[in-house]
mmCIF file of C-alpha atoms and ligand atoms in Angstrom:
data_model
loop_
_atom_site.group_PDB
_atom_site.id
_atom_site.type_symbol
_atom_site.label_atom_id
_atom_site.label_comp_id
_atom_site.label_asym_id
_atom_site.label_seq_id
_atom_site.Cartn_x
_atom_site.Cartn_y
_atom_site.Cartn_z
ATOM 1 C CA MET A 1 -2.962 13.130 -21.634
ATOM 2 C CA ALA A 2 -0.989 11.187 -18.871
ATOM 3 C CA THR A 3 -3.246 9.230 -16.408
ATOM 4 C CA ALA A 4 -2.795 9.979 -12.769
ATOM 5 C CA SER A 5 -1.027 6.745 -12.006
ATOM 6 C CA ARG A 6 1.721 7.548 -14.615
ATOM 7 C CA LEU A 7 2.460 10.978 -13.058
ATOM 8 C CA PRO A 8 5.449 11.404 -10.926
ATOM 9 C CA LEU A 9 4.778 11.189 -7.196
ATOM 10 C CA ARG A 10 4.640 14.271 -4.983
ATOM 11 C CA CYS A 11 3.801 12.464 -1.677
ATOM 12 C CA TRP A 12 3.633 8.742 -1.219
ATOM 13 C CA ALA A 13 3.923 5.985 1.445
ATOM 14 C CA GLU A 14 6.223 2.911 0.914
ATOM 15 C CA ILE A 15 5.230 -0.337 2.427
ATOM 16 C CA ASP A 16 7.582 -3.151 2.545
ATOM 17 C CA LEU A 17 5.695 -6.459 2.629
ATOM 18 C CA ALA A 18 8.826 -8.559 3.020
ATOM 19 C CA ILE A 19 9.598 -6.652 6.209
ATOM 20 C CA LEU A 20 5.958 -7.329 7.457
ATOM 21 C CA GLU A 21 6.389 -10.951 6.856
ATOM 22 C CA ARG A 22 9.682 -11.085 8.650
ATOM 23 C CA ASN A 23 8.281 -9.095 11.591
ATOM 24 C CA LEU A 24 5.534 -11.688 11.954
ATOM 25 C CA HIS A 25 8.014 -14.514 12.046
ATOM 26 C CA LEU A 26 10.112 -12.604 14.667
ATOM 27 C CA ILE A 27 7.046 -12.018 16.863
ATOM 28 C CA ARG A 28 6.025 -15.568 16.569
ATOM 29 C CA ALA A 29 9.445 -16.767 17.556
ATOM 30 C CA SER A 30 9.276 -14.571 20.724
ATOM 31 C CA ILE A 31 5.923 -15.971 22.037
ATOM 32 C CA PRO A 32 5.205 -19.446 23.407
ATOM 33 C CA PRO A 33 4.814 -21.892 20.446
ATOM 34 C CA HIS A 34 1.280 -22.925 21.267
ATOM 35 C CA MET A 35 0.038 -19.273 20.892
ATOM 36 C CA ARG A 36 -2.229 -18.462 18.002
ATOM 37 C CA TYR A 37 -1.509 -15.307 16.081
ATOM 38 C CA VAL A 38 -4.451 -12.914 15.769
ATOM 39 C CA SER A 39 -3.325 -10.258 13.276
ATOM 40 C CA VAL A 40 -5.171 -6.955 13.869
ATOM 41 C CA VAL A 41 -5.716 -5.241 10.501
ATOM 42 C CA LYS A 42 -8.423 -2.837 11.249
ATOM 43 C CA ALA A 43 -8.474 0.692 9.916
ATOM 44 C CA ASP A 44 -7.160 -0.451 6.414
ATOM 45 C CA ALA A 45 -4.456 -2.411 8.276
ATOM 46 C CA TYR A 46 -3.320 0.658 10.272
ATOM 47 C CA GLY A 47 -3.123 2.661 7.067
ATOM 48 C CA HIS A 48 -0.950 0.094 5.225
ATOM 49 C CA GLY A 49 -3.670 -1.171 2.840
ATOM 50 C CA LEU A 50 -5.759 -4.091 3.897
ATOM 51 C CA PRO A 51 -5.720 -6.347 0.824
ATOM 52 C CA GLN A 52 -2.049 -6.126 0.218
ATOM 53 C CA THR A 53 -1.238 -6.422 3.952
ATOM 54 C CA ALA A 54 -3.632 -9.277 4.721
ATOM 55 C CA ALA A 55 -2.512 -11.304 1.621
ATOM 56 C CA ARG A 56 1.111 -11.102 2.866
ATOM 57 C CA LEU A 57 0.071 -11.939 6.455
ATOM 58 C CA MET A 58 -1.779 -14.966 5.262
ATOM 59 C CA HIS A 59 1.339 -16.095 3.367
ATOM 60 C CA ALA A 60 3.331 -15.588 6.618
ATOM 61 C CA GLY A 61 0.946 -17.657 8.599
ATOM 62 C CA ALA A 62 -1.380 -15.369 10.523
ATOM 63 C CA ASP A 63 -3.956 -17.743 12.247
ATOM 64 C CA LEU A 64 -6.786 -15.292 12.347
ATOM 65 C CA PHE A 65 -7.633 -11.605 11.499
ATOM 66 C CA GLY A 66 -9.132 -9.040 13.796
ATOM 67 C CA VAL A 67 -11.168 -6.384 11.924
ATOM 68 C CA ALA A 68 -13.274 -3.310 13.050
ATOM 69 C CA ASN A 69 -16.255 -3.655 10.709
ATOM 70 C CA LEU A 70 -18.004 -5.937 8.154
ATOM 71 C CA ALA A 71 -16.563 -3.977 5.155
ATOM 72 C CA GLU A 72 -12.981 -4.994 6.328
ATOM 73 C CA ALA A 73 -14.159 -8.542 6.862
ATOM 74 C CA ALA A 74 -15.599 -8.643 3.188
ATOM 75 C CA ALA A 75 -12.344 -7.323 1.906
ATOM 76 C CA ILE A 76 -10.488 -10.313 3.494
ATOM 77 C CA ARG A 77 -13.233 -12.606 2.234
ATOM 78 C CA GLU A 78 -12.255 -11.576 -1.415
ATOM 79 C CA LEU A 79 -8.818 -13.001 -0.619
ATOM 80 C CA SER A 80 -9.853 -16.228 1.110
ATOM 81 C CA PRO A 81 -13.238 -17.836 1.490
ATOM 82 C CA ASP A 82 -12.475 -19.266 4.940
ATOM 83 C CA TRP A 83 -9.564 -17.560 6.622
ATOM 84 C CA PRO A 84 -10.892 -17.118 10.299
ATOM 85 C CA ILE A 85 -11.987 -13.488 11.053
ATOM 86 C CA LEU A 86 -12.957 -11.905 14.396
ATOM 87 C CA LEU A 87 -14.982 -8.796 14.487
ATOM 88 C CA LEU A 88 -13.578 -6.576 17.296
ATOM 89 C CA SER A 89 -16.353 -3.999 17.367
ATOM 90 C CA PRO A 90 -20.043 -4.335 18.293
ATOM 91 C CA LEU A 91 -22.543 -5.202 15.435
ATOM 92 C CA LEU A 92 -25.236 -2.903 14.585
ATOM 93 C CA PRO A 93 -28.695 -4.732 14.780
ATOM 94 C CA ASP A 94 -29.061 -4.394 10.914
ATOM 95 C CA GLU A 95 -25.733 -5.985 10.420
ATOM 96 C CA ASP A 96 -26.423 -9.277 12.393
ATOM 97 C CA ARG A 97 -27.224 -11.497 9.405
ATOM 98 C CA TYR A 98 -23.999 -10.466 7.568
ATOM 99 C CA VAL A 99 -21.673 -12.238 10.117
ATOM 100 C CA ILE A 100 -23.286 -15.467 8.743
ATOM 101 C CA GLU A 101 -22.931 -14.340 5.072
ATOM 102 C CA TYR A 102 -19.265 -13.486 5.595
ATOM 103 C CA ASP A 103 -18.571 -16.095 7.985
ATOM 104 C CA VAL A 104 -17.104 -13.789 10.755
ATOM 105 C CA ALA A 105 -16.931 -14.517 14.455
ATOM 106 C CA ALA A 106 -18.835 -11.795 16.347
ATOM 107 C CA THR A 107 -17.717 -10.288 19.660
ATOM 108 C CA VAL A 108 -20.568 -10.544 22.232
ATOM 109 C CA SER A 109 -20.865 -8.418 25.446
ATOM 110 C CA SER A 110 -24.626 -8.457 26.391
ATOM 111 C CA THR A 111 -27.729 -10.660 26.604
ATOM 112 C CA ASP A 112 -29.227 -8.498 23.949
ATOM 113 C CA GLU A 113 -26.541 -9.458 21.451
ATOM 114 C CA VAL A 114 -26.817 -13.098 22.372
ATOM 115 C CA ALA A 115 -30.529 -12.940 21.687
ATOM 116 C CA ARG A 116 -30.180 -11.195 18.422
ATOM 117 C CA LEU A 117 -27.321 -13.523 17.091
ATOM 118 C CA GLU A 118 -29.256 -16.573 18.209
ATOM 119 C CA ALA A 119 -32.242 -15.299 16.167
ATOM 120 C CA ALA A 120 -29.982 -14.540 13.198
ATOM 121 C CA GLY A 121 -28.489 -18.097 13.471
ATOM 122 C CA ARG A 122 -31.892 -19.692 13.729
ATOM 123 C CA ALA A 123 -33.132 -17.717 10.629
ATOM 124 C CA ALA A 124 -30.168 -18.765 8.656
ATOM 125 C CA GLY A 125 -30.222 -22.333 9.839
ATOM 126 C CA ARG A 126 -26.542 -22.122 10.768
ATOM 127 C CA PRO A 127 -24.791 -21.344 14.132
ATOM 128 C CA VAL A 128 -23.147 -18.025 14.607
ATOM 129 C CA THR A 129 -19.563 -18.227 15.963
ATOM 130 C CA VAL A 130 -18.967 -15.897 18.880
ATOM 131 C CA HIS A 131 -16.200 -14.805 21.138
ATOM 132 C CA LEU A 132 -17.331 -13.696 24.607
ATOM 133 C CA LYS A 133 -15.663 -10.402 25.639
ATOM 134 C CA ILE A 134 -15.165 -9.680 29.242
ATOM 135 C CA ASP A 135 -14.740 -6.056 30.435
ATOM 136 C CA THR A 136 -11.978 -6.281 33.135
ATOM 137 C CA GLY A 137 -11.398 -2.561 33.357
ATOM 138 C CA MET A 138 -11.232 -1.013 29.923
ATOM 139 C CA GLY A 139 -14.764 0.238 30.079
ATOM 140 C CA ARG A 140 -15.415 -0.315 26.407
ATOM 141 C CA LEU A 141 -16.695 -3.524 24.977
ATOM 142 C CA GLY A 142 -17.309 -6.713 27.038
ATOM 143 C CA VAL A 143 -19.649 -7.812 29.749
ATOM 144 C CA TRP A 144 -18.596 -6.642 33.170
ATOM 145 C CA HIS A 145 -16.353 -9.401 34.634
ATOM 146 C CA GLU A 146 -18.703 -10.128 37.529
ATOM 147 C CA GLU A 147 -21.519 -10.760 35.100
ATOM 148 C CA ALA A 148 -19.551 -12.878 32.583
ATOM 149 C CA PRO A 149 -20.496 -16.281 33.957
ATOM 150 C CA ALA A 150 -24.089 -15.586 33.544
ATOM 151 C CA LEU A 151 -23.613 -14.431 30.000
ATOM 152 C CA TYR A 152 -21.383 -17.481 29.321
ATOM 153 C CA ARG A 153 -24.352 -19.748 30.459
ATOM 154 C CA LYS A 154 -26.673 -18.049 28.085
ATOM 155 C CA ILE A 155 -24.318 -18.574 25.106
ATOM 156 C CA ARG A 156 -23.695 -22.199 26.197
ATOM 157 C CA ASP A 157 -27.512 -22.867 26.303
ATOM 158 C CA SER A 158 -28.267 -21.177 22.950
ATOM 159 C CA GLN A 159 -29.047 -23.598 20.080
ATOM 160 C CA ASN A 160 -27.620 -21.430 17.356
ATOM 161 C CA LEU A 161 -24.337 -19.932 18.862
ATOM 162 C CA LYS A 162 -21.010 -21.582 18.752
ATOM 163 C CA LEU A 163 -18.639 -20.196 21.305
ATOM 164 C CA ALA A 164 -15.057 -20.124 19.865
ATOM 165 C CA GLY A 165 -13.239 -17.694 22.221
ATOM 166 C CA VAL A 166 -13.202 -15.585 25.321
ATOM 167 C CA PHE A 167 -11.176 -12.510 25.578
ATOM 168 C CA THR A 168 -10.426 -9.237 27.266
ATOM 169 C CA HIS A 169 -8.500 -6.007 26.374
ATOM 170 C CA PHE A 170 -6.059 -4.234 28.566
ATOM 171 C CA SER A 171 -6.347 -0.469 29.084
ATOM 172 C CA SER A 172 -2.886 0.410 30.161
ATOM 173 C CA PRO A 173 -0.487 -2.476 29.312
ATOM 174 C CA ASP A 174 2.197 -0.007 28.345
ATOM 175 C CA ASP A 175 2.373 1.925 31.473
ATOM 176 C CA ASP A 176 0.578 0.330 34.481
ATOM 177 C CA ALA A 177 1.712 -3.240 35.092
ATOM 178 C CA ALA A 178 -0.258 -3.315 38.316
ATOM 179 C CA PHE A 179 -3.478 -2.599 36.762
ATOM 180 C CA THR A 180 -2.816 -4.958 33.830
ATOM 181 C CA ALA A 181 -2.132 -7.698 36.368
ATOM 182 C CA GLU A 182 -5.419 -6.870 38.119
ATOM 183 C CA GLN A 183 -7.266 -7.111 34.688
ATOM 184 C CA ARG A 184 -5.693 -10.496 34.111
ATOM 185 C CA ARG A 185 -6.664 -11.541 37.614
ATOM 186 C CA ARG A 186 -10.273 -10.479 36.952
ATOM 187 C CA PHE A 187 -10.450 -12.311 33.727
ATOM 188 C CA LEU A 188 -9.060 -15.542 35.115
ATOM 189 C CA ALA A 189 -11.469 -15.360 38.052
ATOM 190 C CA ALA A 190 -14.361 -14.796 35.716
ATOM 191 C CA LEU A 191 -13.383 -17.774 33.608
ATOM 192 C CA GLY A 192 -13.020 -19.892 36.825
ATOM 193 C CA ARG A 193 -16.644 -19.120 37.621
ATOM 194 C CA CYS A 194 -17.917 -20.321 34.149
ATOM 195 C CA ASP A 195 -19.140 -23.756 35.038
ATOM 196 C CA GLY A 196 -18.205 -26.491 32.700
ATOM 197 C CA ILE A 197 -16.274 -24.349 30.273
ATOM 198 C CA ASP A 198 -13.766 -26.257 28.218
ATOM 199 C CA LEU A 199 -10.938 -23.721 27.841
ATOM 200 C CA SER A 200 -8.811 -26.113 25.799
ATOM 201 C CA ALA A 201 -11.340 -25.943 23.026
ATOM 202 C CA LEU A 202 -11.565 -22.116 22.962
ATOM 203 C CA LEU A 203 -9.193 -19.194 22.019
ATOM 204 C CA ILE A 204 -8.358 -17.430 25.171
ATOM 205 C CA HIS A 205 -6.788 -14.039 24.488
ATOM 206 C CA ALA A 206 -5.885 -10.836 26.190
ATOM 207 C CA ASP A 207 -2.530 -9.481 25.070
ATOM 208 C CA ASN A 208 -1.939 -6.999 22.369
ATOM 209 C CA SER A 209 1.485 -5.488 21.226
ATOM 210 C CA ALA A 210 2.193 -3.795 24.567
ATOM 211 C CA GLY A 211 0.566 -6.709 26.695
ATOM 212 C CA LEU A 212 3.071 -9.105 25.224
ATOM 213 C CA GLU A 213 5.610 -7.653 27.619
ATOM 214 C CA THR A 214 3.997 -9.436 30.464
ATOM 215 C CA ILE A 215 2.756 -12.470 28.618
ATOM 216 C CA ALA A 216 1.876 -15.364 30.919
ATOM 217 C CA VAL A 217 3.271 -18.540 29.671
ATOM 218 C CA ALA A 218 1.271 -20.576 32.254
ATOM 219 C CA GLY A 219 -2.445 -20.177 32.391
ATOM 220 C CA PRO A 220 -5.242 -20.680 29.680
ATOM 221 C CA PHE A 221 -3.989 -18.012 27.356
ATOM 222 C CA ASN A 222 -3.453 -19.419 23.824
ATOM 223 C CA ALA A 223 -3.657 -16.422 21.512
ATOM 224 C CA VAL A 224 -2.236 -12.944 21.212
ATOM 225 C CA ARG A 225 -3.789 -9.980 19.141
ATOM 226 C CA ILE A 226 -1.004 -8.165 17.519
ATOM 227 C CA GLY A 227 -1.459 -4.792 15.551
ATOM 228 C CA LEU A 228 1.183 -2.181 15.925
ATOM 229 C CA LEU A 229 4.212 -4.488 16.497
ATOM 230 C CA GLN A 230 3.791 -6.347 13.265
ATOM 231 C CA PHE A 231 4.125 -3.052 11.558
ATOM 232 C CA GLY A 232 7.506 -2.818 13.140
ATOM 233 C CA ILE A 233 6.639 -0.023 15.713
ATOM 234 C CA LEU A 234 7.212 -0.627 19.468
ATOM 235 C CA PRO A 235 4.144 0.436 21.394
ATOM 236 C CA HIS A 236 6.270 2.536 23.820
ATOM 237 C CA SER A 237 9.665 3.706 24.208
ATOM 238 C CA ARG A 238 11.925 1.501 26.495
ATOM 239 C CA SER A 239 9.809 -1.457 25.547
ATOM 240 C CA LEU A 240 10.912 -4.859 26.585
ATOM 241 C CA LEU A 241 9.813 -5.827 23.127
ATOM 242 C CA ALA A 242 12.818 -4.044 21.630
ATOM 243 C CA GLN A 243 14.377 -7.427 21.915
ATOM 244 C CA VAL A 244 12.045 -8.709 19.184
ATOM 245 C CA GLN A 245 13.829 -6.450 16.607
ATOM 246 C CA THR A 246 11.054 -5.718 14.257
ATOM 247 C CA THR A 247 11.593 -3.116 11.421
ATOM 248 C CA PRO A 248 9.128 -0.466 10.374
ATOM 249 C CA VAL A 249 7.070 -1.544 7.302
ATOM 250 C CA PHE A 250 5.840 2.111 6.487
ATOM 251 C CA SER A 251 7.742 5.146 5.328
ATOM 252 C CA PHE A 252 6.285 8.489 4.156
ATOM 253 C CA ARG A 253 7.893 10.550 1.570
ATOM 254 C CA THR A 254 7.509 13.744 -0.414
ATOM 255 C CA ARG A 255 9.594 15.970 -2.653
ATOM 256 C CA VAL A 256 11.023 19.446 -2.783
ATOM 257 C CA GLY A 257 8.851 21.573 -5.074
ATOM 258 C CA LEU A 258 10.890 24.817 -4.977
ATOM 259 C CA VAL A 259 13.925 26.258 -3.333
ATOM 260 C CA LYS A 260 14.511 29.903 -2.737
ATOM 261 C CA ARG A 261 16.469 32.574 -0.688
ATOM 262 C CA LEU A 262 14.773 34.751 1.866
ATOM 263 C CA PRO A 263 16.244 37.608 3.877
ATOM 264 C CA ALA A 264 16.597 37.593 7.765
ATOM 265 C CA GLY A 265 13.492 39.184 9.447
ATOM 266 C CA ASN A 266 11.034 37.668 6.845
ATOM 267 C CA SER A 267 8.112 35.765 8.202
ATOM 268 C CA ILE A 268 7.110 32.347 7.010
ATOM 269 C CA SER A 269 3.626 30.901 6.301
ATOM 270 C CA TYR A 270 0.140 31.576 7.555
ATOM 271 C CA GLY A 271 -0.134 33.604 10.677
ATOM 272 C CA ARG A 272 3.579 34.617 10.592
ATOM 273 C CA THR A 273 4.481 32.188 13.393
ATOM 274 C CA HIS A 274 8.146 32.012 12.492
ATOM 275 C CA VAL A 275 10.506 34.889 11.536
ATOM 276 C CA LEU A 276 13.854 34.149 9.942
ATOM 277 C CA LYS A 277 16.748 34.911 12.290
ATOM 278 C CA ARG A 278 19.163 34.757 9.329
ATOM 279 C CA ASP A 279 19.368 35.065 5.613
ATOM 280 C CA SER A 280 18.104 31.591 4.677
ATOM 281 C CA VAL A 281 17.502 28.993 1.913
ATOM 282 C CA VAL A 282 14.011 27.441 2.322
ATOM 283 C CA ALA A 283 12.553 24.510 0.464
ATOM 284 C CA ILE A 284 8.965 24.317 -0.274
ATOM 285 C CA LEU A 285 7.719 20.550 0.049
ATOM 286 C CA THR A 286 4.847 19.106 -2.013
ATOM 287 C CA ALA A 287 2.976 17.821 1.045
ATOM 288 C CA GLY A 288 0.943 19.238 3.919
ATOM 289 C CA TYR A 289 -1.887 18.322 6.242
ATOM 290 C CA GLY A 290 -4.019 17.292 3.179
ATOM 291 C CA ASP A 291 -1.590 14.333 2.944
ATOM 292 C CA GLY A 292 -1.248 13.622 6.631
ATOM 293 C CA LEU A 293 1.670 15.847 7.706
ATOM 294 C CA PRO A 294 -0.030 17.344 10.746
ATOM 295 C CA ARG A 295 -0.585 21.044 11.312
ATOM 296 C CA ALA A 296 0.561 20.445 14.806
ATOM 297 C CA ALA A 297 4.038 19.762 13.493
ATOM 298 C CA SER A 298 4.340 23.475 12.468
ATOM 299 C CA ASN A 299 7.570 24.935 13.916
ATOM 300 C CA ARG A 300 8.141 21.548 15.514
ATOM 301 C CA GLY A 301 8.818 18.909 13.145
ATOM 302 C CA HIS A 302 11.831 17.907 10.985
ATOM 303 C CA VAL A 303 12.301 16.179 7.593
ATOM 304 C CA LEU A 304 15.305 14.516 5.950
ATOM 305 C CA ILE A 305 16.709 15.944 2.814
ATOM 306 C CA ARG A 306 19.967 14.636 1.357
ATOM 307 C CA GLY A 307 20.267 12.701 4.675
ATOM 308 C CA GLN A 308 20.211 15.816 6.930
ATOM 309 C CA ARG A 309 17.420 16.963 9.383
ATOM 310 C CA CYS A 310 15.738 20.167 8.224
ATOM 311 C CA PRO A 311 13.307 22.028 10.648
ATOM 312 C CA VAL A 312 9.784 22.860 9.562
ATOM 313 C CA LEU A 313 9.415 26.651 9.458
ATOM 314 C CA GLY A 314 6.052 28.261 10.225
ATOM 315 C CA ARG A 315 2.664 26.538 9.790
ATOM 316 C CA VAL A 316 2.250 23.473 7.831
ATOM 317 C CA THR A 317 -0.402 24.245 5.053
ATOM 318 C CA MET A 318 -2.865 21.971 3.201
ATOM 319 C CA ASP A 319 -0.456 21.071 0.325
ATOM 320 C CA GLN A 320 2.924 22.619 1.049
ATOM 321 C CA THR A 321 5.255 22.769 3.916
ATOM 322 C CA ILE A 322 8.383 24.995 4.307
ATOM 323 C CA VAL A 323 11.679 23.729 5.672
ATOM 324 C CA ASP A 324 15.047 25.334 6.382
ATOM 325 C CA VAL A 325 17.833 23.916 4.054
ATOM 326 C CA THR A 326 20.320 26.793 4.506
ATOM 327 C CA ASP A 327 22.728 24.222 5.948
ATOM 328 C CA VAL A 328 22.234 21.521 3.349
ATOM 329 C CA PRO A 329 24.198 22.277 0.239
ATOM 330 C CA GLY A 330 22.748 21.512 -3.232
ATOM 331 C CA VAL A 331 19.135 20.991 -2.495
ATOM 332 C CA CYS A 332 17.060 21.334 -5.509
ATOM 333 C CA ALA A 333 13.481 20.953 -6.898
ATOM 334 C CA GLY A 334 12.612 17.280 -7.246
ATOM 335 C CA ASP A 335 14.840 15.985 -4.366
ATOM 336 C CA GLU A 336 13.161 13.265 -2.253
ATOM 337 C CA VAL A 337 12.153 14.123 1.243
ATOM 338 C CA VAL A 338 11.654 11.874 4.016
ATOM 339 C CA LEU A 339 8.734 12.540 6.489
ATOM 340 C CA ILE A 340 8.959 9.238 8.263
ATOM 341 C CA GLY A 341 11.632 6.666 7.523
ATOM 342 C CA GLY A 342 15.320 6.618 6.742
ATOM 343 C CA GLN A 343 17.684 8.375 4.310
ATOM 344 C CA SER A 344 21.388 7.977 3.980
ATOM 345 C CA GLY A 345 21.795 6.496 7.357
ATOM 346 C CA ALA A 346 19.531 9.280 9.153
ATOM 347 C CA GLU A 347 16.118 8.301 10.494
ATOM 348 C CA ILE A 348 12.829 9.898 11.560
ATOM 349 C CA GLY A 349 10.732 7.400 13.428
ATOM 350 C CA LEU A 350 6.969 7.158 13.489
ATOM 351 C CA THR A 351 6.996 7.582 17.258
ATOM 352 C CA GLU A 352 9.051 10.820 17.038
ATOM 353 C CA PHE A 353 6.918 12.190 14.160
ATOM 354 C CA SER A 354 3.814 11.461 16.281
ATOM 355 C CA ARG A 355 5.112 13.320 19.298
ATOM 356 C CA TRP A 356 5.428 16.395 17.314
ATOM 357 C CA ALA A 357 1.627 16.389 16.820
ATOM 358 C CA ASP A 358 0.966 15.248 20.409
ATOM 359 C CA THR A 359 -0.422 12.000 19.250
ATOM 360 C CA ILE A 360 0.399 8.135 19.038
ATOM 361 C CA PRO A 361 1.709 6.035 16.225
ATOM 362 C CA TRP A 362 -1.609 4.368 15.840
ATOM 363 C CA GLU A 363 -3.310 7.741 14.989
ATOM 364 C CA THR A 364 -0.535 8.905 12.744
ATOM 365 C CA LEU A 365 -0.809 5.754 10.634
ATOM 366 C CA CYS A 366 -4.552 6.255 10.386
ATOM 367 C CA SER A 367 -4.154 9.876 9.406
ATOM 368 C CA VAL A 368 -2.148 9.466 6.235
ATOM 369 C CA THR A 369 -5.000 10.550 3.693
ATOM 370 C CA LYS A 370 -6.241 8.786 0.739
ATOM 371 C CA ARG A 371 -4.486 11.389 -1.627
ATOM 372 C CA VAL A 372 -1.268 9.513 -0.721
ATOM 373 C CA PRO A 373 -0.599 6.511 -3.055
ATOM 374 C CA ARG A 374 0.853 3.411 -1.168
ATOM 375 C CA LEU A 375 3.642 1.817 -3.059
ATOM 376 C CA TYR A 376 4.269 -1.871 -2.248
ATOM 377 C CA ARG A 377 7.847 -3.213 -2.094
ATOM 378 C CA THR A 378 9.270 -6.602 -1.263
ATOM 379 C CA THR A 379 12.898 -5.766 -0.701
ATOM 380 C CA LEU A 380 13.420 -6.081 3.041
ATOM 381 C CA GLY A 381 14.366 -2.368 3.034
ATOM 382 C CA LEU A 382 17.114 -2.611 0.439
HETATM 383 C C1 PLP B 1 -9.386 -5.200 20.902
HETATM 384 C C2 PLP B 1 -8.011 -4.997 20.317
HETATM 385 N N1 PLP B 1 -7.084 -5.905 20.409
HETATM 386 C C3 PLP B 1 -5.891 -5.716 19.858
HETATM 387 C C4 PLP B 1 -5.532 -4.477 19.345
HETATM 388 C C5 PLP B 1 -4.163 -4.443 18.827
HETATM 389 O O1 PLP B 1 -3.360 -3.602 19.583
HETATM 390 P P1 PLP B 1 -1.882 -3.186 19.208
HETATM 391 O O2 PLP B 1 -2.016 -2.372 17.885
HETATM 392 O O3 PLP B 1 -1.521 -2.184 20.259
HETATM 393 O O4 PLP B 1 -1.123 -4.415 19.064
HETATM 394 C C6 PLP B 1 -6.356 -3.469 19.286
HETATM 395 C C7 PLP B 1 -6.029 -2.223 18.830
HETATM 396 O O5 PLP B 1 -6.564 -1.186 19.082
HETATM 397 C C8 PLP B 1 -7.698 -3.705 19.828
HETATM 398 O O6 PLP B 1 -8.732 -2.774 19.896
#
């Protein structure tokens, strides 16, 4: 009997690690040379696969990895015993000691966390590395900016904490330049009130992919945290970052399982939400929402077959999706179908695909399910 890995693919993602590496080099070249590159690889590296992606990003020269949890940190530790890692989410109290075991820098936002990590460091006989996070208006992690100097003093006076960085996170860098500037101002004002702080010895970071648009060359900032852009996706349309010319790393593909003719007036799929206006040829694809093709793309999305756009007809179902191929000659079972990516010069972008489901590229990448094998290529898209 054939093992699953030898079977032909029905729905898969292709990830081009050479493009990923080139993207990192291009982003680096577009930011001031003294800036450190914090590569954000949470959520399985935005669905691209953490071990494969992180290994290539190390090779490309990422300075530090940003992760969401200790399991992701542990996966990076399997690749490298000492590559710097920053945990971007709060620690649960019963996780504290693992930041020492995995040698991960923790994000601290409260006196409670400072006390807990101080105790963990004392118990281990080793200092815990921390970044102080300042809430300048995101309302998520971080100490409120007015209280940041007091928390800084607590960290400074702790015996078993080593402060390695201070950072904040912008809530609307893609669409509210005025509020982003206000967050930056609050951050700098808070730093200015941290008596005796040696900024040159710390990583000072605020900008993510969208924040790069307004990057301040002057000032104490010396690191950026890059997620989406390194995967070749602009954070928003009309982005100034279009000048960086990154290329998508990820494409999403499936195949035609069946082609058939149906008469005008026939309804398609569950709920009969589409009725054929003409005698049609339809193709049944071997992918559905069980793979990450969202049900919200029903009657809205398109796919590429033989280089042509084919509209989704009716509801996307768990394992199959029906598209109109009446105007595409020669479509047959087995043909490759592009859900996200390029084919014969045509293209369906991740941002366009996300819009069909009223969502954002970040969520789409996290929604491709584990049923979908990831194939790694190193071909620069060739
Ligand atoms: C704290 C933090 N920094 C940086 C990033 C990276 O953002 P982006 O993917 O937009 O570059 C994220 C992503 O959610 C984040 O939560």
